[in-house]
Structures are given as structure tokens and as C-alpha cells.
mmCIF file of C-alpha atoms in Angstrom:
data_model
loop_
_atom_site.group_PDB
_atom_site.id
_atom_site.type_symbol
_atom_site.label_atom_id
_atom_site.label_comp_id
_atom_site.label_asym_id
_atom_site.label_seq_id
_atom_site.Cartn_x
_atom_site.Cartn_y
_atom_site.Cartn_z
ATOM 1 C CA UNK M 1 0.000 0.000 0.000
ATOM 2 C CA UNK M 2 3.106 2.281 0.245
ATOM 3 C CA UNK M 3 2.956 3.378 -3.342
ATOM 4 C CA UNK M 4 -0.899 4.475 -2.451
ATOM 5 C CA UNK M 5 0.860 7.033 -0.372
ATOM 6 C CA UNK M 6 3.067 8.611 -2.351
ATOM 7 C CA UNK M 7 6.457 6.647 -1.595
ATOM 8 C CA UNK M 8 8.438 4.379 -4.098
ATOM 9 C CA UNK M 9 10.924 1.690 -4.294
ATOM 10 C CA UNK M 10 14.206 3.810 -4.090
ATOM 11 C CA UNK M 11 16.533 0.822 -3.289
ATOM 12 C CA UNK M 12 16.321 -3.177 -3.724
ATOM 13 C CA UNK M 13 17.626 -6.272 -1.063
ATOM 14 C CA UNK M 14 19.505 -9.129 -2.740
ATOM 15 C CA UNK M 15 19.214 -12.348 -1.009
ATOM 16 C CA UNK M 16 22.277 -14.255 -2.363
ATOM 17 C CA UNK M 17 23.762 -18.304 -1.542
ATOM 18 C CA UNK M 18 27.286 -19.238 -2.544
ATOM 19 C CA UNK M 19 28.257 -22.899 -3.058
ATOM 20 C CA UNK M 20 31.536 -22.467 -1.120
ATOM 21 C CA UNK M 21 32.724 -25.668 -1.894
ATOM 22 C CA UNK M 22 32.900 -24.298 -5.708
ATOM 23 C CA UNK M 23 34.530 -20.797 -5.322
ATOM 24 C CA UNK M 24 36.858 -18.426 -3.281
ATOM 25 C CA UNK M 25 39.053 -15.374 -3.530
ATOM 26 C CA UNK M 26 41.021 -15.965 -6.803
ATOM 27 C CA UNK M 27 44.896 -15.633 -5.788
ATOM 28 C CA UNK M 28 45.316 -11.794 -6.871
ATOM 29 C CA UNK M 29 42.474 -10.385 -5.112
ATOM 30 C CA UNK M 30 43.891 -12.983 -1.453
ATOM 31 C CA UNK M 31 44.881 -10.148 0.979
ATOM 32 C CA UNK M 32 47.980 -9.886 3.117
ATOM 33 C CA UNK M 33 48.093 -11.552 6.544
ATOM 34 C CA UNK M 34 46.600 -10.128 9.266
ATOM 35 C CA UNK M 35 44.595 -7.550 8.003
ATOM 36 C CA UNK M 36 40.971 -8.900 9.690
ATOM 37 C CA UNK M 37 41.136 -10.084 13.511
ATOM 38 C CA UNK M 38 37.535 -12.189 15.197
ATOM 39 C CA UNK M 39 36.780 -9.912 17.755
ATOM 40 C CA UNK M 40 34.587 -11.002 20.700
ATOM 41 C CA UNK M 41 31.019 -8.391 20.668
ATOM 42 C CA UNK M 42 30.101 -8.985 23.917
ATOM 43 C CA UNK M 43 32.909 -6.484 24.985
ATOM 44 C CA UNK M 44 30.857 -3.353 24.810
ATOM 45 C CA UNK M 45 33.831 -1.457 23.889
ATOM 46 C CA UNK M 46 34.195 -3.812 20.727
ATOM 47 C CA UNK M 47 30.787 -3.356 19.461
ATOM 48 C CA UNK M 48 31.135 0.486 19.628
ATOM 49 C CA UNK M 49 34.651 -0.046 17.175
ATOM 50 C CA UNK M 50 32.230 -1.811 14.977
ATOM 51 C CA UNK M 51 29.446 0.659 15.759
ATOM 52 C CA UNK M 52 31.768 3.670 14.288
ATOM 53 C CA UNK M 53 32.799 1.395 11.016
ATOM 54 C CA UNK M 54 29.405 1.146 10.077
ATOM 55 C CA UNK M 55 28.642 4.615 10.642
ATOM 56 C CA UNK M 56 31.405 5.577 8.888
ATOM 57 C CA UNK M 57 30.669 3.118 5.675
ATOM 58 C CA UNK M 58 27.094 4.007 6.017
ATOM 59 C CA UNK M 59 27.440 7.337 4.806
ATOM 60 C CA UNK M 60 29.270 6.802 1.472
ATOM 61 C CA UNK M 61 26.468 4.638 -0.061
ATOM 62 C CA UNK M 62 22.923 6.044 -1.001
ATOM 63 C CA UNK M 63 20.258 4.581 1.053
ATOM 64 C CA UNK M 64 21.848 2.950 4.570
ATOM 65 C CA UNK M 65 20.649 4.217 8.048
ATOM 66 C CA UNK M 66 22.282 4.586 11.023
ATOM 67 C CA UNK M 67 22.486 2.040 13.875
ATOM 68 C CA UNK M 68 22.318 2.796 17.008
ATOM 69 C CA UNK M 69 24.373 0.916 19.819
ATOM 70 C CA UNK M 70 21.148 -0.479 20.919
ATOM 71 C CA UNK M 71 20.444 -1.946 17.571
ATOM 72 C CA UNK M 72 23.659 -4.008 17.874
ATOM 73 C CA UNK M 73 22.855 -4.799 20.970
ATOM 74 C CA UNK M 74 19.701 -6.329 20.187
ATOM 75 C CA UNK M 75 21.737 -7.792 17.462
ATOM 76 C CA UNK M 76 24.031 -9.171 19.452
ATOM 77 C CA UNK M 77 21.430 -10.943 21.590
ATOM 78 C CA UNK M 78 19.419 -12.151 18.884
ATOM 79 C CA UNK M 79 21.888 -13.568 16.548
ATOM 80 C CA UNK M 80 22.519 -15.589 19.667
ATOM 81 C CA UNK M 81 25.560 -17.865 21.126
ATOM 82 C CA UNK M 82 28.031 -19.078 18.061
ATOM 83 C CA UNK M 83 27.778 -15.851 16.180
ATOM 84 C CA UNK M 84 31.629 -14.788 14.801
ATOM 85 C CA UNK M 85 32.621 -10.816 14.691
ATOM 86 C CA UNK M 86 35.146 -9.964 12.057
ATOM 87 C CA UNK M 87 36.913 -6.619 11.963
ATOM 88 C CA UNK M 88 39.171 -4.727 9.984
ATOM 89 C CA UNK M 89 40.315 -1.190 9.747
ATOM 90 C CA UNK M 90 37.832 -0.361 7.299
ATOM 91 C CA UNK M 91 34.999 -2.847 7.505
ATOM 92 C CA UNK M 92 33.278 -6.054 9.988
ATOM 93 C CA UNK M 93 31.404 -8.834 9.499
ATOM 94 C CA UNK M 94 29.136 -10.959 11.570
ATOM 95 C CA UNK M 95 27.484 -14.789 10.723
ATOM 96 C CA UNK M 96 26.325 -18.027 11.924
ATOM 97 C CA UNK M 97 27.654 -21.389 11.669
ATOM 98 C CA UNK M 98 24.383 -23.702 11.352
ATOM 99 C CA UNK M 99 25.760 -27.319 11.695
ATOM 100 C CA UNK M 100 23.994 -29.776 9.180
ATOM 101 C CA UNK M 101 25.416 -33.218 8.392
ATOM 102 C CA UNK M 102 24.520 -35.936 5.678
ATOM 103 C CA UNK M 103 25.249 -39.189 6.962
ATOM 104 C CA UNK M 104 28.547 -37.944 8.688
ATOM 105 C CA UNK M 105 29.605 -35.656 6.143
ATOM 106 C CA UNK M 106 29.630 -32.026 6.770
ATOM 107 C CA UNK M 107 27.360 -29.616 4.825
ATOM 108 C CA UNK M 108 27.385 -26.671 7.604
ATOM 109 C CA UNK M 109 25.491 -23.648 6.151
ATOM 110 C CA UNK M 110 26.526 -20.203 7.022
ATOM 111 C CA UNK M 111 23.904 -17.248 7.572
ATOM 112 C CA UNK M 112 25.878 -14.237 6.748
ATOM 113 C CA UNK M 113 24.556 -11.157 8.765
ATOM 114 C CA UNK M 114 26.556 -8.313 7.775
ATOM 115 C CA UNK M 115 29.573 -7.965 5.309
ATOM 116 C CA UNK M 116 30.182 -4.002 5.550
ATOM 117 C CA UNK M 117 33.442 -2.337 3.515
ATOM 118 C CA UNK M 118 34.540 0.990 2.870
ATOM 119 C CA UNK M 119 37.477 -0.203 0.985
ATOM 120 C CA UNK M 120 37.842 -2.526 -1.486
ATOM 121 C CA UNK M 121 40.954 -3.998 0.712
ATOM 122 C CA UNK M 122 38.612 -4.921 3.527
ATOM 123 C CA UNK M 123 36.163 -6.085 1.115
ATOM 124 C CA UNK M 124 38.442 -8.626 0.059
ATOM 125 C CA UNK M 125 39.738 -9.363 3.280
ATOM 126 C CA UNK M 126 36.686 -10.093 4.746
ATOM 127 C CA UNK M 127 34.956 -12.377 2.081
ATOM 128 C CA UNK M 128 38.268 -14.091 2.271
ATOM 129 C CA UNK M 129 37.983 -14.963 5.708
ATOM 130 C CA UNK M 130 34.072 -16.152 4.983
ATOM 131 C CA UNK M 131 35.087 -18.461 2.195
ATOM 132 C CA UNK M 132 38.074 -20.089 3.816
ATOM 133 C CA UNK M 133 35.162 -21.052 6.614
ATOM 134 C CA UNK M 134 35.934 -25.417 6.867
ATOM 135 C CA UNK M 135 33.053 -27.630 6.727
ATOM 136 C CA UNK M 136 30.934 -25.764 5.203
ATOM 137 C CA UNK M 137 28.553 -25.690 2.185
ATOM 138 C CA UNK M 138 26.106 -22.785 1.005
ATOM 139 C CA UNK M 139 26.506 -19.373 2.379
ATOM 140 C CA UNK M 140 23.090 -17.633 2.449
ATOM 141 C CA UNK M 141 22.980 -13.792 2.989
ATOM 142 C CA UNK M 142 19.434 -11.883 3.132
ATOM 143 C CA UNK M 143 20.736 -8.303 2.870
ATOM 144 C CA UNK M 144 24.572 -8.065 3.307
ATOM 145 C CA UNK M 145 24.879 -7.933 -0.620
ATOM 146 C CA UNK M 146 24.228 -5.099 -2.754
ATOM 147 C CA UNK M 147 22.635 -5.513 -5.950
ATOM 148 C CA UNK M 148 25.893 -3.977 -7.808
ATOM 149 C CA UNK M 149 28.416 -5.627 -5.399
ATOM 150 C CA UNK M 150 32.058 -6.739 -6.916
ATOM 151 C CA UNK M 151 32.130 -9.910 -5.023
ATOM 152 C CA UNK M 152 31.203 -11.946 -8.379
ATOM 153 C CA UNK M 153 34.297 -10.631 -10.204
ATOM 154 C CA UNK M 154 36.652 -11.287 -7.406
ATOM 155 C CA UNK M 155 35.517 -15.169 -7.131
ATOM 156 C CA UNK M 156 37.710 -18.267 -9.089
ATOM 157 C CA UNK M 157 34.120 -18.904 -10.452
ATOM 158 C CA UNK M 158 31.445 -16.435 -10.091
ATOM 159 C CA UNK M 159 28.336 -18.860 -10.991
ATOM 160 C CA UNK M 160 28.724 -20.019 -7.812
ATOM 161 C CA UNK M 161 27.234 -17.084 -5.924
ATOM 162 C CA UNK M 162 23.423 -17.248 -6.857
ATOM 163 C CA UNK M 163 20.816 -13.768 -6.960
ATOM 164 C CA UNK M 164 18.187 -16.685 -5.217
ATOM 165 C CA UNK M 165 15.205 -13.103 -4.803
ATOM 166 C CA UNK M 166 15.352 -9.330 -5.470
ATOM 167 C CA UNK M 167 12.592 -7.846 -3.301
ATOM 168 C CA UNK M 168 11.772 -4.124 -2.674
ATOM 169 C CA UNK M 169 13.578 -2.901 0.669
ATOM 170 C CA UNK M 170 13.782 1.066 0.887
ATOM 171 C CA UNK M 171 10.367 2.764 -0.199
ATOM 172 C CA UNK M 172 11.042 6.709 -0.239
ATOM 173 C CA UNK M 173 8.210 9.738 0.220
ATOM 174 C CA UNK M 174 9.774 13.345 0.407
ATOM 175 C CA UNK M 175 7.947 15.127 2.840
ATOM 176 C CA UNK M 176 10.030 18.249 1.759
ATOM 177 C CA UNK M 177 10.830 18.264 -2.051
ATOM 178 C CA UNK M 178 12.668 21.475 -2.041
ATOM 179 C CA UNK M 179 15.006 20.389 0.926
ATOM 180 C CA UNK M 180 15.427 17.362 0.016
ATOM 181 C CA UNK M 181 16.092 17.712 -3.731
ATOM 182 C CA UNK M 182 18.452 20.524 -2.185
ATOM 183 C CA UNK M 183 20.143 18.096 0.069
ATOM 184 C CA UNK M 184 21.818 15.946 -2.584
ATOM 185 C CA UNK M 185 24.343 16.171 -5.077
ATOM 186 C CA UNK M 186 24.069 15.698 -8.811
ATOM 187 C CA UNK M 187 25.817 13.857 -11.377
ATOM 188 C CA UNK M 188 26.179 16.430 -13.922
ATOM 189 C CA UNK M 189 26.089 20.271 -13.920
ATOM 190 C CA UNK M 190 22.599 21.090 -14.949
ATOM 191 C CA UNK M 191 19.247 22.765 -14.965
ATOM 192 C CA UNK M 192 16.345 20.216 -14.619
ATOM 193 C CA UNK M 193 12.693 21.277 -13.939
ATOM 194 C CA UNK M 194 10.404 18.897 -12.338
ATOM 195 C CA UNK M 195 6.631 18.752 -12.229
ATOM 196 C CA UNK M 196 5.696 16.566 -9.070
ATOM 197 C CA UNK M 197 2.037 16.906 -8.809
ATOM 198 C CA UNK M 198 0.966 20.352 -8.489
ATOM 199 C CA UNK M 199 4.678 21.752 -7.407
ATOM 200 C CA UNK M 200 7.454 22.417 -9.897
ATOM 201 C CA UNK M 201 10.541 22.313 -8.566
ATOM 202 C CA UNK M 202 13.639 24.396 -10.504
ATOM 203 C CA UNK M 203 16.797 22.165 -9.559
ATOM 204 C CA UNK M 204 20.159 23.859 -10.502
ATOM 205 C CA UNK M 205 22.585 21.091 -9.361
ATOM 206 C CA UNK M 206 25.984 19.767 -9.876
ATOM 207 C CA UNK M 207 28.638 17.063 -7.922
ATOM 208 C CA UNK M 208 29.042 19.981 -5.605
ATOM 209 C CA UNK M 209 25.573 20.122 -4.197
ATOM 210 C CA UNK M 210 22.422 22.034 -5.308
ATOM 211 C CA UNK M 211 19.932 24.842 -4.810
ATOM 212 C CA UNK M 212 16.504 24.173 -5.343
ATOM 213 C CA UNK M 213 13.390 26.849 -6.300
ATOM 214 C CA UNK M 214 9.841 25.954 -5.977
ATOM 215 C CA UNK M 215 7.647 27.546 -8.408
ATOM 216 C CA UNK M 216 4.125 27.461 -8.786
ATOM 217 C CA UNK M 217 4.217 28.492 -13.040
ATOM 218 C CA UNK M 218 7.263 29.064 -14.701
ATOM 219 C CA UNK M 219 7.683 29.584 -18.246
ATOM 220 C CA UNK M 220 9.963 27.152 -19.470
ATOM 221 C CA UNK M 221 8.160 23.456 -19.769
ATOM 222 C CA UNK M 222 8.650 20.780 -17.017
ATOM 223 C CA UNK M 223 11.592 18.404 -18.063
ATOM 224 C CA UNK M 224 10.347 15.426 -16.304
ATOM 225 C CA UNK M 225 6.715 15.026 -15.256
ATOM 226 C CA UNK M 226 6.083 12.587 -12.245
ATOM 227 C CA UNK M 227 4.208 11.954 -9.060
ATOM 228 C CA UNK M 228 5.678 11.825 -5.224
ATOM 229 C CA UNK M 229 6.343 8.129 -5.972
ATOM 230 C CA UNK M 230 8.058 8.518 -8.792
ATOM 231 C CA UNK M 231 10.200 11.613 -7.325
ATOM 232 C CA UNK M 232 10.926 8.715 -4.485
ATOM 233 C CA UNK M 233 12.346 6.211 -6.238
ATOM 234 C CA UNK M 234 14.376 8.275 -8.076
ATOM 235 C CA UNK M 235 15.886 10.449 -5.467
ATOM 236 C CA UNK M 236 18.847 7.910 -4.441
ATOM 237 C CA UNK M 237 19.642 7.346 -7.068
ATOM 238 C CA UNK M 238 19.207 3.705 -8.056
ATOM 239 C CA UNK M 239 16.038 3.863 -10.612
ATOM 240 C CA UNK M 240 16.314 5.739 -13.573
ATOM 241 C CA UNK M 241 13.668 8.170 -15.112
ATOM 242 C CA UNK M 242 13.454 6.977 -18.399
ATOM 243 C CA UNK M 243 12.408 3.309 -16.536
ATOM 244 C CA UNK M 244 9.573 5.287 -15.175
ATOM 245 C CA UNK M 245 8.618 7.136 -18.300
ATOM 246 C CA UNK M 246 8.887 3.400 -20.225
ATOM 247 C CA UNK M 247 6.549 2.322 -17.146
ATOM 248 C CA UNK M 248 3.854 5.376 -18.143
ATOM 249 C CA UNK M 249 4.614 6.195 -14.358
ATOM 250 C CA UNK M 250 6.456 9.842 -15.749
ATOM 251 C CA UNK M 251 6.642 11.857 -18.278
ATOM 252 C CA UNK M 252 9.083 14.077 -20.201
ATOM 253 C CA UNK M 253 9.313 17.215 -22.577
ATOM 254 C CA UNK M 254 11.380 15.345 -24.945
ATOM 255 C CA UNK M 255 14.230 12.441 -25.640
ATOM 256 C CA UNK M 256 16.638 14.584 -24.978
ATOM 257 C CA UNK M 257 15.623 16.258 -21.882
ATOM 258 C CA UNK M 258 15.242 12.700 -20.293
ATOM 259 C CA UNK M 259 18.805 11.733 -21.222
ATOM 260 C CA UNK M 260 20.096 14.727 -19.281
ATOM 261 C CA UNK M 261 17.472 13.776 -16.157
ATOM 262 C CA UNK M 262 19.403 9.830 -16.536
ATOM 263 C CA UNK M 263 22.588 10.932 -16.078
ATOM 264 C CA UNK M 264 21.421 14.258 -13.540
ATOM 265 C CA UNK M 265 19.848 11.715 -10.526
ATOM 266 C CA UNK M 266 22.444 8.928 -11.397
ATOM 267 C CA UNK M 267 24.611 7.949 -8.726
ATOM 268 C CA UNK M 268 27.900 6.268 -8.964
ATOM 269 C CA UNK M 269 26.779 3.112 -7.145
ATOM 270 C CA UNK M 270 23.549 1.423 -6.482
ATOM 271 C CA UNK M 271 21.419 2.268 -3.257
ATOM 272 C CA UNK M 272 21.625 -0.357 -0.707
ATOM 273 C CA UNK M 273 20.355 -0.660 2.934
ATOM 274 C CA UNK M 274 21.648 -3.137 4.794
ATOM 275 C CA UNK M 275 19.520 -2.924 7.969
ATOM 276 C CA UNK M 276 16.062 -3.905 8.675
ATOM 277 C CA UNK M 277 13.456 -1.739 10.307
#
């Protein structure tokens, strides 16, 4: 019913499985020794190092939310007794051995909670560490995975990491278009004029940030035509107008003035939120 109420899918969760006993880091991408350390999260003072890494990772990708130390808390108590920690400089990750044997050979599966990485040295690091795991066989994930995540071209062979669903995750409503639009930065340097209902919204933005004029008339023609829902999923970033317009959900003035709005809301990687609510 969110759509009925003006919000729209801005961002998408990937639930993912990897046959481990297939794939692993191929040689170039194996990182140095020493680089990740299991860390134990019932130390308070632990979870707040891996409270800041997330904070800090949080805010270079479109569409994550901050934790709070409570919400790791409640983590750490629900994932229960047998959950592993991982940190590195620049990234943690936290899963769940599940032991399953087949007639007394070992086919553990591993529920991968978080794999978080600001670098793409401690995103190596740490998937290397979570497929040298012994024993084990699939390794399910229900959110840790973007949809535009490397991890496929860093594996010996990649068909062994399987998309298993793609299901809608962050819905977006502006409740202030101005700000909001405002708040953001662009891809290109440009002049785009949006119709969003009965609002038109004159965005002159660039990489640098924005400034934003609402207008009730204005004399040039709308670029893009849409309604809150459609200004929602496009906002971070990860859906494109011209899928809307294709959809009959938008409008534009012409071809060319919905090639510039493409490129204009782009963003240089995929909106991804990695924690439930």
C-alpha cells in the first residue's frame, strides 16, 4: 500500500547463496596476513569499534541508516551464542555457523549477517575470511549484498554465488521536495525542472551540491513530469527516469531532456540498505 501514499521503491535487497565448496578469492584479489582479527562483541567497547565502522561506511552509499548501539545490541542478543565478529580497519562482518550433516559428512550452512566495507581492501579481506570457513557448504545472505556488489568478479568462479530473490527494501516519500532535492548532489552540472504533482521544482545542481526553487508556473516546460512516488524512487539514485517514463509512471518534454534527467539523478553506485526496520 506504500505506493498508495506517495512513496516508491528507491533501493532493492539481494538475497544471495554461494556454493563455497565451488569458489573463493582468486589468488590476486587474497589479501595480506593479518589484516581482519575475530573480535569477541560482547565487549561493549568492541561493538562500539564496529558501531563507528558502520557509521562511517554508512554514509558513502545512497540509502543505509544509522544504527544505534542499541540496535547491535539487540543484534548481538538475537543472533545468539556461536555468532563470529570480524573486523578490519575499514569494515566487519558478523554470521552463523548452522551445523547440518549428511550421513557424517559435513554440509554446515553459514547465515551471513553483515559484510560491511569501505574499501575494497577490507572487502576482500573479509569475504576471504568467509570463504576459507571449513566444513561448510552454502553461504546464504538476506541483505549483506548489494545488488551492484564486486564480489562476483573477485571469485575463481562467479556462478557459484546465486541472486536466489530481489525484493523491494527502501520505499522513499519526500515530505520536503525542495530540501530534500536541495540536500543531494548531482551527477552532472545542470538545470532540470520537475513537475511533481501540483509543485514544480527548478533544480540547478551539480557534484558539488544544489539549490533548489519551488515555483508554482514558470515559463519554461517541465523536463520530467512525475508523481511523489516517482520523485521517491528516483531520489537515491538507483532507478532511472526513463524506466519510469517506459513504465507510463512519468513523463518528459522530450528524448533529450530525459537523457540529461538519466545521467542528472544517477549515482555512482547502487542504493543499498543493509539494515532492517
Amino acid at each position: 500500500i506504500y505506493q498508495r501514499f506517495g512513496y516508491g521503491i528507491a533501493s532493492q535487497r539481494r538475497i544471495i547463496e554461494i556454493d563455497r565448496r565451488r569458489t573463493g578469492l582468486a589468488d590476486e584479489y587474497v589479501p595480506e596476513h593479518g589484516t581482519v582479527r575475530f573480535v569477541d562483541a560482547n565487549d561493549d567497547e568492541v561493538l562500539a569499534r564496529i558501531d563507528r565502522v558502520f557509521d562511517r561506511v554508512r554514509r558513502s552509499r545512497n540509502g543505509e541508516i544509522a544504527r544505534s548501539m542499541d540496535l547491535f545490541r539487540v543484534a548481538r542478543v538475537g543472533r545468539g551464542t556461536g555468532t563470529r565478529w570480524l573486523l578490519h580497519d575499514d569494515g566487519f562482518a558478523s554470521w552463523k555457523v548452522n551445523a547440518k550433516w549428511h550421513d557424517g559428512h559435513p554440509a554446515h550452512e553459514v547465515e551471513l549477517y553483515d559484510l560491511v566495507a569501505d574499501t575494497a581492501q577490507a572487502h576482500a579481506a573479509l569475504w576471504h575470511t568467509v570463504l576459507s570457513l571449513d566444513l561448510v557448504g552454502p553461504i546464504r545472505s538476506l541483505g549483506a549484498v548489494a545488488v551492484d556488489d564486486a564480489l562476483p568478479w573477485l571469485l575463481t568462479d562467479p556462478r557459484a554465488l546465486r541472486t536466489t530473490d530481489l525484493n523491494d527494501m527502501m520505499w522513499v516519500r519526500l515530505g520536503d521536495p525542495a530540501r530534500a532535492l536541495a540536500g543531494r548532489c548531482y551527477a552532472t552540472d545542470d538545470r532540470v525542472v520537475l513537475d511533481v504533482g501540483d509543485e514544480r521544482f527548478v533544480i540547478d545542481g551539480s557534484p558539488d551540491g544544489a539549490s533548489v526553487r519551488r515555483r508554482r508556473q514558470s515559463r519554461r516546460r517541465p523536463d520530467l513530469t512525475l508523481d511523489p512516488s516517482g520523485l521517491g524512487a528516483v531520489f537515491l539514485g538507483g532507478v532511472r527516469p526513463s524506466t519510469l517514463v517506459r513504465a507510463r509512471r512519468a513523463s518528459a518534454d522530450s528524448e533529450a531532456s530525459l537523457r540529461r534527467a538519466d545521467l542528472f539523478f544517477s549515482a555512482d553506485r547502487a542504493p543499498h540498505c543493509s539494515t532492517g526496520f
